[in-house]
DNA sequence: GCCCCGGCGTATGTAGAGAC
DNA sequence: GTCTCTACATACGCCGGGGC
């Protein structure tokens, strides 16, 4: 809206419309003034401004008060509608999951999508059947995507989250080692030497990276492992390990009931995975966003 | 900090109707 | 015709917000 239309609206004082509403209801300036908490002359002044605004007397005096002119009568219904809309506009924002058609865009790596966001999608379908969920891979410019509103939330681990963004802890889990079923390590924990000498599969979502949390933990001990293969997806790891003489270190939940692979005890201590949700501050008080965050935390607590 | 403007309250004026 | 009551309008001063 621009130009003359905006100028017209600028001339309208909401208090004048409230005065008109009270006058239409009470048909008495003194009682309408009392209802609005102002004095009679103040409301009389407001009536004068209303008359100038609408270029109509609006009310004429009678023995027992005032009666509206046809112009004022005609204003009654649209005014009531406008005031109801205005009250709705300033009422506290609400979110109705059952009626919402909002699309929630969430990024996460493929493993977290599998472990957390697939159950979240089921919960969302139950609670907000008309809403939609868009899952995205973790972008390199995560903070920028959140700031632009391209993403509502990102599920990531605390160490990788952009600094200074609001976040909420979701779940913790530990790393486990996996090898092909029947491998000697499934019966006896490997030595650190054997572990470092084995051929490892490393997940590098961005592709090409040759370091992970396992390498950092080994580096603290002055050791190094042999990475023979990198893949871009956690979900590829069990299949790769099941068919070759490779070992991998993966989040515990990834193992599940994967055929052909079995876990083994790691000879090195790794810090737990702390999964968190992060978002941009501008969404912090958005009712729909807060509802989705709470649902995500609820699902995370149940997996 | 000063000035202007708009809105409000107090005091008062005005108009209409009823009682006598 | 005059007084009284009720209700709205007007004059004036004060105050707060906005612009410079």
mmCIF file of C-alpha atoms in Angstrom, chain A residues 27-276:
data_model
loop_
_atom_site.group_PDB
_atom_site.id
_atom_site.type_symbol
_atom_site.label_atom_id
_atom_site.label_comp_id
_atom_site.label_asym_id
_atom_site.label_seq_id
_atom_site.Cartn_x
_atom_site.Cartn_y
_atom_site.Cartn_z
ATOM 1 C CA UNK A 27 -26.109 6.711 21.714
ATOM 2 C CA UNK A 28 -25.191 9.066 24.540
ATOM 3 C CA UNK A 29 -21.968 11.080 24.631
ATOM 4 C CA UNK A 30 -21.716 11.162 28.421
ATOM 5 C CA UNK A 31 -22.166 7.391 28.823
ATOM 6 C CA UNK A 32 -19.844 6.652 25.901
ATOM 7 C CA UNK A 33 -17.213 8.896 27.490
ATOM 8 C CA UNK A 34 -17.575 7.089 30.826
ATOM 9 C CA UNK A 35 -17.210 3.754 29.034
ATOM 10 C CA UNK A 36 -14.007 4.913 27.364
ATOM 11 C CA UNK A 37 -12.631 6.418 30.592
ATOM 12 C CA UNK A 38 -12.566 10.015 29.311
ATOM 13 C CA UNK A 39 -14.612 13.090 30.166
ATOM 14 C CA UNK A 40 -17.643 14.183 28.207
ATOM 15 C CA UNK A 41 -15.891 17.204 26.616
ATOM 16 C CA UNK A 42 -13.020 14.962 25.556
ATOM 17 C CA UNK A 43 -15.405 12.638 23.765
ATOM 18 C CA UNK A 44 -17.251 15.620 22.372
ATOM 19 C CA UNK A 45 -13.919 16.734 20.895
ATOM 20 C CA UNK A 46 -13.366 13.278 19.486
ATOM 21 C CA UNK A 47 -16.802 13.415 17.911
ATOM 22 C CA UNK A 48 -15.833 16.719 16.319
ATOM 23 C CA UNK A 49 -12.753 15.093 14.816
ATOM 24 C CA UNK A 50 -14.827 12.166 13.602
ATOM 25 C CA UNK A 51 -17.217 14.593 11.921
ATOM 26 C CA UNK A 52 -14.287 16.217 10.128
ATOM 27 C CA UNK A 53 -12.823 12.841 9.160
ATOM 28 C CA UNK A 54 -16.065 11.493 7.694
ATOM 29 C CA UNK A 55 -17.395 14.863 6.534
ATOM 30 C CA UNK A 56 -20.767 14.061 8.142
ATOM 31 C CA UNK A 57 -22.491 15.062 11.419
ATOM 32 C CA UNK A 58 -22.604 11.337 12.310
ATOM 33 C CA UNK A 59 -24.858 12.046 15.352
ATOM 34 C CA UNK A 60 -27.543 14.640 15.997
ATOM 35 C CA UNK A 61 -28.714 15.742 19.404
ATOM 36 C CA UNK A 62 -32.002 14.615 20.914
ATOM 37 C CA UNK A 63 -33.610 15.116 24.304
ATOM 38 C CA UNK A 64 -32.030 11.966 25.719
ATOM 39 C CA UNK A 65 -28.731 11.812 23.856
ATOM 40 C CA UNK A 66 -27.736 11.492 20.229
ATOM 41 C CA UNK A 67 -29.003 9.474 17.273
ATOM 42 C CA UNK A 68 -26.776 8.315 14.445
ATOM 43 C CA UNK A 69 -27.120 9.679 10.919
ATOM 44 C CA UNK A 70 -27.497 7.199 8.016
ATOM 45 C CA UNK A 71 -23.753 7.604 7.392
ATOM 46 C CA UNK A 72 -22.958 6.581 10.986
ATOM 47 C CA UNK A 73 -25.424 3.678 10.765
ATOM 48 C CA UNK A 74 -23.682 2.504 7.591
ATOM 49 C CA UNK A 75 -20.326 2.590 9.365
ATOM 50 C CA UNK A 76 -21.471 0.387 12.263
ATOM 51 C CA UNK A 77 -21.015 -3.034 10.656
ATOM 52 C CA UNK A 78 -17.668 -2.474 8.857
ATOM 53 C CA UNK A 79 -16.378 -0.711 11.973
ATOM 54 C CA UNK A 80 -17.272 -3.674 14.187
ATOM 55 C CA UNK A 81 -15.568 -5.992 11.691
ATOM 56 C CA UNK A 82 -12.476 -3.773 11.517
ATOM 57 C CA UNK A 83 -12.180 -3.548 15.293
ATOM 58 C CA UNK A 84 -12.547 -7.335 15.631
ATOM 59 C CA UNK A 85 -9.724 -7.764 13.083
ATOM 60 C CA UNK A 86 -7.622 -5.193 14.964
ATOM 61 C CA UNK A 87 -8.144 -7.037 18.248
ATOM 62 C CA UNK A 88 -7.154 -10.287 16.533
ATOM 63 C CA UNK A 89 -4.081 -8.561 15.093
ATOM 64 C CA UNK A 90 -2.731 -7.512 18.489
ATOM 65 C CA UNK A 91 -3.802 -10.673 20.330
ATOM 66 C CA UNK A 92 -0.942 -12.990 21.365
ATOM 67 C CA UNK A 93 0.098 -15.188 18.425
ATOM 68 C CA UNK A 94 -1.167 -18.757 18.589
ATOM 69 C CA UNK A 95 -0.224 -21.910 16.750
ATOM 70 C CA UNK A 96 -2.833 -24.552 15.996
ATOM 71 C CA UNK A 97 -0.960 -27.719 14.986
ATOM 72 C CA UNK A 98 -4.096 -29.488 13.761
ATOM 73 C CA UNK A 99 -4.891 -26.704 11.282
ATOM 74 C CA UNK A 100 -1.365 -25.610 10.357
ATOM 75 C CA UNK A 101 -0.198 -25.982 6.762
ATOM 76 C CA UNK A 102 3.298 -24.774 7.591
ATOM 77 C CA UNK A 103 6.345 -26.455 6.088
ATOM 78 C CA UNK A 104 9.176 -27.042 8.554
ATOM 79 C CA UNK A 105 12.605 -27.105 6.885
ATOM 80 C CA UNK A 106 15.246 -28.947 8.871
ATOM 81 C CA UNK A 107 18.788 -29.870 7.932
ATOM 82 C CA UNK A 108 20.793 -32.767 9.328
ATOM 83 C CA UNK A 109 23.296 -35.309 8.132
ATOM 84 C CA UNK A 110 21.871 -38.518 6.732
ATOM 85 C CA UNK A 111 22.397 -40.449 9.947
ATOM 86 C CA UNK A 112 20.543 -37.918 12.098
ATOM 87 C CA UNK A 113 17.779 -37.773 9.521
ATOM 88 C CA UNK A 114 17.495 -41.555 9.807
ATOM 89 C CA UNK A 115 17.775 -41.739 13.600
ATOM 90 C CA UNK A 116 15.783 -38.672 14.654
ATOM 91 C CA UNK A 117 13.968 -36.939 11.835
ATOM 92 C CA UNK A 118 12.191 -40.000 10.442
ATOM 93 C CA UNK A 119 10.542 -40.567 13.858
ATOM 94 C CA UNK A 120 9.953 -36.806 14.040
ATOM 95 C CA UNK A 121 8.171 -36.954 10.673
ATOM 96 C CA UNK A 122 5.841 -39.638 12.051
ATOM 97 C CA UNK A 123 5.108 -37.551 15.162
ATOM 98 C CA UNK A 124 4.507 -34.471 13.007
ATOM 99 C CA UNK A 125 2.084 -36.415 10.814
ATOM 100 C CA UNK A 126 0.091 -37.407 13.897
ATOM 101 C CA UNK A 127 0.048 -33.989 15.600
ATOM 102 C CA UNK A 128 -0.048 -31.667 12.575
ATOM 103 C CA UNK A 129 -1.434 -33.726 9.692
ATOM 104 C CA UNK A 130 -1.632 -30.752 7.310
ATOM 105 C CA UNK A 131 1.898 -29.538 7.992
ATOM 106 C CA UNK A 132 4.865 -30.607 5.849
ATOM 107 C CA UNK A 133 8.463 -31.473 6.613
ATOM 108 C CA UNK A 134 11.352 -30.682 4.264
ATOM 109 C CA UNK A 135 14.618 -32.430 5.132
ATOM 110 C CA UNK A 136 17.848 -30.964 3.827
ATOM 111 C CA UNK A 137 21.459 -32.103 3.933
ATOM 112 C CA UNK A 138 23.684 -30.082 6.231
ATOM 113 C CA UNK A 139 24.812 -27.038 4.200
ATOM 114 C CA UNK A 140 28.307 -25.615 4.528
ATOM 115 C CA UNK A 141 26.858 -22.113 5.112
ATOM 116 C CA UNK A 142 24.509 -23.280 7.859
ATOM 117 C CA UNK A 143 24.421 -19.990 9.787
ATOM 118 C CA UNK A 144 23.582 -18.056 6.608
ATOM 119 C CA UNK A 145 20.808 -20.490 5.636
ATOM 120 C CA UNK A 146 19.269 -20.174 9.101
ATOM 121 C CA UNK A 147 19.556 -16.383 8.986
ATOM 122 C CA UNK A 148 17.891 -16.254 5.552
ATOM 123 C CA UNK A 149 15.022 -18.401 6.751
ATOM 124 C CA UNK A 150 15.778 -21.122 4.199
ATOM 125 C CA UNK A 151 16.044 -23.458 7.188
ATOM 126 C CA UNK A 152 13.926 -23.435 10.350
ATOM 127 C CA UNK A 153 16.239 -25.701 12.301
ATOM 128 C CA UNK A 154 19.461 -27.605 11.989
ATOM 129 C CA UNK A 155 20.165 -30.808 13.860
ATOM 130 C CA UNK A 156 23.875 -31.177 14.357
ATOM 131 C CA UNK A 157 26.444 -31.931 17.033
ATOM 132 C CA UNK A 158 27.443 -29.261 19.509
ATOM 133 C CA UNK A 159 31.022 -29.016 18.224
ATOM 134 C CA UNK A 160 29.870 -28.225 14.676
ATOM 135 C CA UNK A 161 27.102 -25.753 15.517
ATOM 136 C CA UNK A 162 27.565 -22.111 14.492
ATOM 137 C CA UNK A 163 28.504 -20.069 17.572
ATOM 138 C CA UNK A 164 26.073 -17.572 19.165
ATOM 139 C CA UNK A 165 22.913 -19.273 17.930
ATOM 140 C CA UNK A 166 20.189 -20.484 20.299
ATOM 141 C CA UNK A 167 20.275 -24.252 20.718
ATOM 142 C CA UNK A 168 18.609 -27.100 22.560
ATOM 143 C CA UNK A 169 20.153 -30.426 23.554
ATOM 144 C CA UNK A 170 18.383 -33.366 21.921
ATOM 145 C CA UNK A 171 20.153 -36.594 22.822
ATOM 146 C CA UNK A 172 23.514 -38.162 23.545
ATOM 147 C CA UNK A 173 24.900 -41.402 22.228
ATOM 148 C CA UNK A 174 28.259 -43.138 22.080
ATOM 149 C CA UNK A 175 30.377 -44.343 19.206
ATOM 150 C CA UNK A 176 30.828 -48.053 18.565
ATOM 151 C CA UNK A 177 33.158 -49.975 16.266
ATOM 152 C CA UNK A 178 31.667 -52.209 13.563
ATOM 153 C CA UNK A 179 33.196 -55.008 11.489
ATOM 154 C CA UNK A 180 31.800 -57.809 9.317
ATOM 155 C CA UNK A 181 29.873 -60.482 11.233
ATOM 156 C CA UNK A 182 32.213 -63.288 12.371
ATOM 157 C CA UNK A 183 35.253 -61.013 12.585
ATOM 158 C CA UNK A 184 37.678 -61.931 15.411
ATOM 159 C CA UNK A 185 37.204 -58.473 16.991
ATOM 160 C CA UNK A 186 33.574 -59.254 17.793
ATOM 161 C CA UNK A 187 34.868 -61.843 20.296
ATOM 162 C CA UNK A 188 37.951 -60.034 21.600
ATOM 163 C CA UNK A 189 38.626 -56.294 21.870
ATOM 164 C CA UNK A 190 41.409 -55.369 19.430
ATOM 165 C CA UNK A 191 44.671 -53.869 20.675
ATOM 166 C CA UNK A 192 45.287 -50.229 19.944
ATOM 167 C CA UNK A 193 48.059 -51.269 17.513
ATOM 168 C CA UNK A 194 45.732 -53.616 15.625
ATOM 169 C CA UNK A 195 42.978 -50.969 15.581
ATOM 170 C CA UNK A 196 45.323 -48.354 14.103
ATOM 171 C CA UNK A 197 46.746 -50.797 11.545
ATOM 172 C CA UNK A 198 43.320 -51.879 10.237
ATOM 173 C CA UNK A 199 41.750 -50.340 7.117
ATOM 174 C CA UNK A 200 39.118 -47.807 8.250
ATOM 175 C CA UNK A 201 36.047 -46.382 6.585
ATOM 176 C CA UNK A 202 35.498 -42.731 7.386
ATOM 177 C CA UNK A 203 32.299 -40.774 6.823
ATOM 178 C CA UNK A 204 32.928 -37.365 5.343
ATOM 179 C CA UNK A 205 29.551 -35.769 4.496
ATOM 180 C CA UNK A 206 31.228 -32.988 2.528
ATOM 181 C CA UNK A 207 33.438 -35.532 0.766
ATOM 182 C CA UNK A 208 37.187 -36.014 0.870
ATOM 183 C CA UNK A 209 37.852 -35.231 4.545
ATOM 184 C CA UNK A 210 40.231 -37.688 6.201
ATOM 185 C CA UNK A 211 39.739 -36.795 9.872
ATOM 186 C CA UNK A 212 36.999 -37.413 12.379
ATOM 187 C CA UNK A 213 36.481 -37.658 16.161
ATOM 188 C CA UNK A 214 38.330 -41.006 16.199
ATOM 189 C CA UNK A 215 41.413 -39.399 14.650
ATOM 190 C CA UNK A 216 41.287 -36.591 17.211
ATOM 191 C CA UNK A 217 41.117 -39.087 20.103
ATOM 192 C CA UNK A 218 44.012 -41.103 18.655
ATOM 193 C CA UNK A 219 46.049 -37.946 18.145
ATOM 194 C CA UNK A 220 45.782 -37.258 21.898
ATOM 195 C CA UNK A 221 47.514 -40.629 22.392
ATOM 196 C CA UNK A 222 50.098 -39.846 19.728
ATOM 197 C CA UNK A 223 48.589 -42.440 17.402
ATOM 198 C CA UNK A 224 47.114 -42.437 13.915
ATOM 199 C CA UNK A 225 44.792 -44.849 12.119
ATOM 200 C CA UNK A 226 44.754 -45.866 8.467
ATOM 201 C CA UNK A 227 41.766 -44.463 6.543
ATOM 202 C CA UNK A 228 41.355 -46.566 3.413
ATOM 203 C CA UNK A 229 37.948 -45.318 2.270
ATOM 204 C CA UNK A 230 35.793 -42.255 2.771
ATOM 205 C CA UNK A 231 32.075 -42.212 2.022
ATOM 206 C CA UNK A 232 29.658 -39.310 2.054
ATOM 207 C CA UNK A 233 26.874 -41.129 3.889
ATOM 208 C CA UNK A 234 26.691 -42.880 7.248
ATOM 209 C CA UNK A 235 24.029 -45.169 5.805
ATOM 210 C CA UNK A 236 26.547 -46.644 3.326
ATOM 211 C CA UNK A 237 28.930 -47.752 6.062
ATOM 212 C CA UNK A 238 27.281 -51.024 7.231
ATOM 213 C CA UNK A 239 26.993 -52.283 3.655
ATOM 214 C CA UNK A 240 30.619 -51.462 2.904
ATOM 215 C CA UNK A 241 31.898 -53.024 6.137
ATOM 216 C CA UNK A 242 29.787 -56.199 5.675
ATOM 217 C CA UNK A 243 31.402 -57.035 2.354
ATOM 218 C CA UNK A 244 35.066 -56.120 2.940
ATOM 219 C CA UNK A 245 37.857 -56.329 5.501
ATOM 220 C CA UNK A 246 37.163 -52.819 6.740
ATOM 221 C CA UNK A 247 36.341 -51.371 10.134
ATOM 222 C CA UNK A 248 34.353 -48.281 11.005
ATOM 223 C CA UNK A 249 33.474 -46.176 14.023
ATOM 224 C CA UNK A 250 29.824 -45.083 13.908
ATOM 225 C CA UNK A 251 27.075 -43.758 16.189
ATOM 226 C CA UNK A 252 25.560 -46.640 18.156
ATOM 227 C CA UNK A 253 22.014 -46.216 16.798
ATOM 228 C CA UNK A 254 23.242 -46.623 13.231
ATOM 229 C CA UNK A 255 24.002 -50.254 13.922
ATOM 230 C CA UNK A 256 20.395 -51.238 14.643
ATOM 231 C CA UNK A 257 19.659 -54.588 13.050
ATOM 232 C CA UNK A 258 22.052 -54.236 10.139
ATOM 233 C CA UNK A 259 22.662 -57.680 8.593
ATOM 234 C CA UNK A 260 26.232 -58.782 8.063
ATOM 235 C CA UNK A 261 27.898 -56.471 10.619
ATOM 236 C CA UNK A 262 28.582 -56.680 14.341
ATOM 237 C CA UNK A 263 29.962 -54.294 16.914
ATOM 238 C CA UNK A 264 33.263 -54.522 18.700
ATOM 239 C CA UNK A 265 34.684 -52.771 21.797
ATOM 240 C CA UNK A 266 36.848 -49.775 20.879
ATOM 241 C CA UNK A 267 40.381 -49.659 22.291
ATOM 242 C CA UNK A 268 40.220 -45.885 22.555
ATOM 243 C CA UNK A 269 37.850 -43.619 24.504
ATOM 244 C CA UNK A 270 35.743 -41.300 22.350
ATOM 245 C CA UNK A 271 33.622 -38.449 23.625
ATOM 246 C CA UNK A 272 29.869 -39.008 23.289
ATOM 247 C CA UNK A 273 27.918 -37.500 20.412
ATOM 248 C CA UNK A 274 25.818 -34.590 21.714
ATOM 249 C CA UNK A 275 23.072 -33.918 19.198
ATOM 250 C CA UNK A 276 21.514 -30.466 19.393
#
